[in-house]
Tab-separated table of C-alpha atoms in Angstrom:
chain	number	residue	atom	x	y	z
A	1	UNK	CA	43.938	115.563	34.160
A	2	UNK	CA	43.997	119.288	34.811
A	3	UNK	CA	44.051	121.761	31.956
A	4	UNK	CA	44.925	125.345	32.813
A	5	UNK	CA	42.897	127.503	30.443
A	6	UNK	CA	39.754	126.723	28.488
A	7	UNK	CA	40.265	128.557	25.193
A	8	UNK	CA	39.833	126.951	21.784
A	9	UNK	CA	43.155	125.053	21.795
A	10	UNK	CA	42.669	123.893	25.386
A	11	UNK	CA	39.174	122.796	24.422
A	12	UNK	CA	40.582	120.654	21.623
A	13	UNK	CA	42.919	118.920	24.059
A	14	UNK	CA	40.171	118.447	26.663
A	15	UNK	CA	37.720	117.199	24.038
A	16	UNK	CA	40.102	114.504	22.818
A	17	UNK	CA	41.174	113.366	26.277
A	18	UNK	CA	37.535	113.217	27.433
A	19	UNK	CA	36.463	111.232	24.369
A	20	UNK	CA	39.076	108.537	25.063
A	21	UNK	CA	37.987	108.252	28.692
A	22	UNK	CA	40.228	110.459	30.807
A	23	UNK	CA	38.694	112.560	33.588
A	24	UNK	CA	39.416	116.182	32.680
A	25	UNK	CA	39.036	119.346	34.746
A	26	UNK	CA	39.734	122.852	33.461
A	27	UNK	CA	40.543	126.156	35.129
A	28	UNK	CA	39.795	129.564	33.654
A	29	UNK	CA	39.847	133.259	34.475
A	30	UNK	CA	36.729	135.054	35.730
A	31	UNK	CA	36.753	136.946	32.426
A	32	UNK	CA	38.160	134.505	29.857
A	33	UNK	CA	40.386	135.853	27.112
A	34	UNK	CA	39.187	133.295	24.537
A	35	UNK	CA	38.399	134.898	21.201
A	36	UNK	CA	36.673	131.942	19.501
A	37	UNK	CA	34.140	131.465	22.269
A	38	UNK	CA	31.755	129.353	20.194
A	39	UNK	CA	34.371	126.565	20.109
A	40	UNK	CA	35.817	127.057	23.598
A	41	UNK	CA	34.782	125.557	26.910
A	42	UNK	CA	35.645	128.981	28.373
A	43	UNK	CA	32.120	129.974	27.314
A	44	UNK	CA	30.850	127.905	30.256
A	45	UNK	CA	32.166	130.650	32.554
A	46	UNK	CA	29.567	133.025	31.067
A	47	UNK	CA	26.775	130.656	30.040
A	48	UNK	CA	27.083	128.081	32.820
A	49	UNK	CA	27.333	125.275	30.278
A	50	UNK	CA	28.496	124.869	26.700
A	51	UNK	CA	28.791	121.991	24.244
A	52	UNK	CA	31.467	121.574	21.584
A	53	UNK	CA	31.036	118.705	19.127
A	54	UNK	CA	28.988	116.581	21.495
A	55	UNK	CA	31.054	117.130	24.659
A	56	UNK	CA	29.610	119.390	27.348
A	57	UNK	CA	31.509	121.493	29.859
A	58	UNK	CA	29.826	123.018	32.871
A	59	UNK	CA	31.001	125.755	35.207
A	60	UNK	CA	31.458	124.508	38.764
A	61	UNK	CA	31.752	126.718	41.796
A	62	UNK	CA	34.133	124.719	43.963
A	63	UNK	CA	36.809	122.044	43.731
A	64	UNK	CA	34.455	119.652	45.519
A	65	UNK	CA	31.993	119.926	42.604
A	66	UNK	CA	34.535	118.573	40.109
A	67	UNK	CA	33.953	114.906	40.845
A	68	UNK	CA	30.195	115.446	40.849
A	69	UNK	CA	30.443	116.929	37.338
A	70	UNK	CA	32.417	113.898	36.177
A	71	UNK	CA	29.718	111.647	37.587
A	72	UNK	CA	27.109	113.586	35.621
A	73	UNK	CA	29.136	113.293	32.395
A	74	UNK	CA	30.397	116.876	32.110
A	75	UNK	CA	33.830	118.461	31.960
A	76	UNK	CA	34.062	120.819	34.948
A	77	UNK	CA	35.344	124.355	34.370
A	78	UNK	CA	36.335	126.192	37.539
A	79	UNK	CA	37.132	129.900	37.723
A	80	UNK	CA	40.524	129.574	39.355
A	81	UNK	CA	43.190	132.024	38.177
A	82	UNK	CA	45.763	130.608	40.609
A	83	UNK	CA	45.055	126.964	39.732
A	84	UNK	CA	44.411	126.083	43.375
A	85	UNK	CA	42.449	123.125	42.010
A	86	UNK	CA	45.859	121.545	41.482
A	87	UNK	CA	46.342	121.022	45.232
A	88	UNK	CA	42.823	119.603	45.581
A	89	UNK	CA	42.910	117.144	42.657
A	90	UNK	CA	46.603	116.250	42.644
A	91	UNK	CA	46.381	115.226	38.965
A	92	UNK	CA	48.946	113.022	37.300
A	93	UNK	CA	48.904	115.241	34.209
A	94	UNK	CA	48.772	119.029	33.924
A	95	UNK	CA	48.423	120.788	30.584
A	96	UNK	CA	49.263	124.478	30.601
A	97	UNK	CA	47.095	125.818	27.785
A	98	UNK	CA	47.109	129.444	28.899
C-alpha cells in the first residue's frame, strides 16, 4: 500500500493498516507541511525515525530501501514529491492523504 503524504491523518491510516498486517510505504515532501508533527510519520523526514503509538516509521533514501525497511519492521517514508515510488512498487492500493 502506498500512502501519499505522512501528516497526522495519513499516519492514522498507515498505523491501522500496518497493525493489521499490510505493508505500507509513505511519500512526503522534503519540507513536510504537517502541523501536528508529534503524531505524524512526516517527522521521520526531519528526525530520521519517529514512533507513534508503538509503530515506527523511518526515512529511506531510495525506493530500493522500502522492502528492506519492511523486513526490519518499519514503515518507510520516502521524500518523493512526485510519487515516483508508485512506478517502483506498483501497489494495489494508493491512498492520497495530501
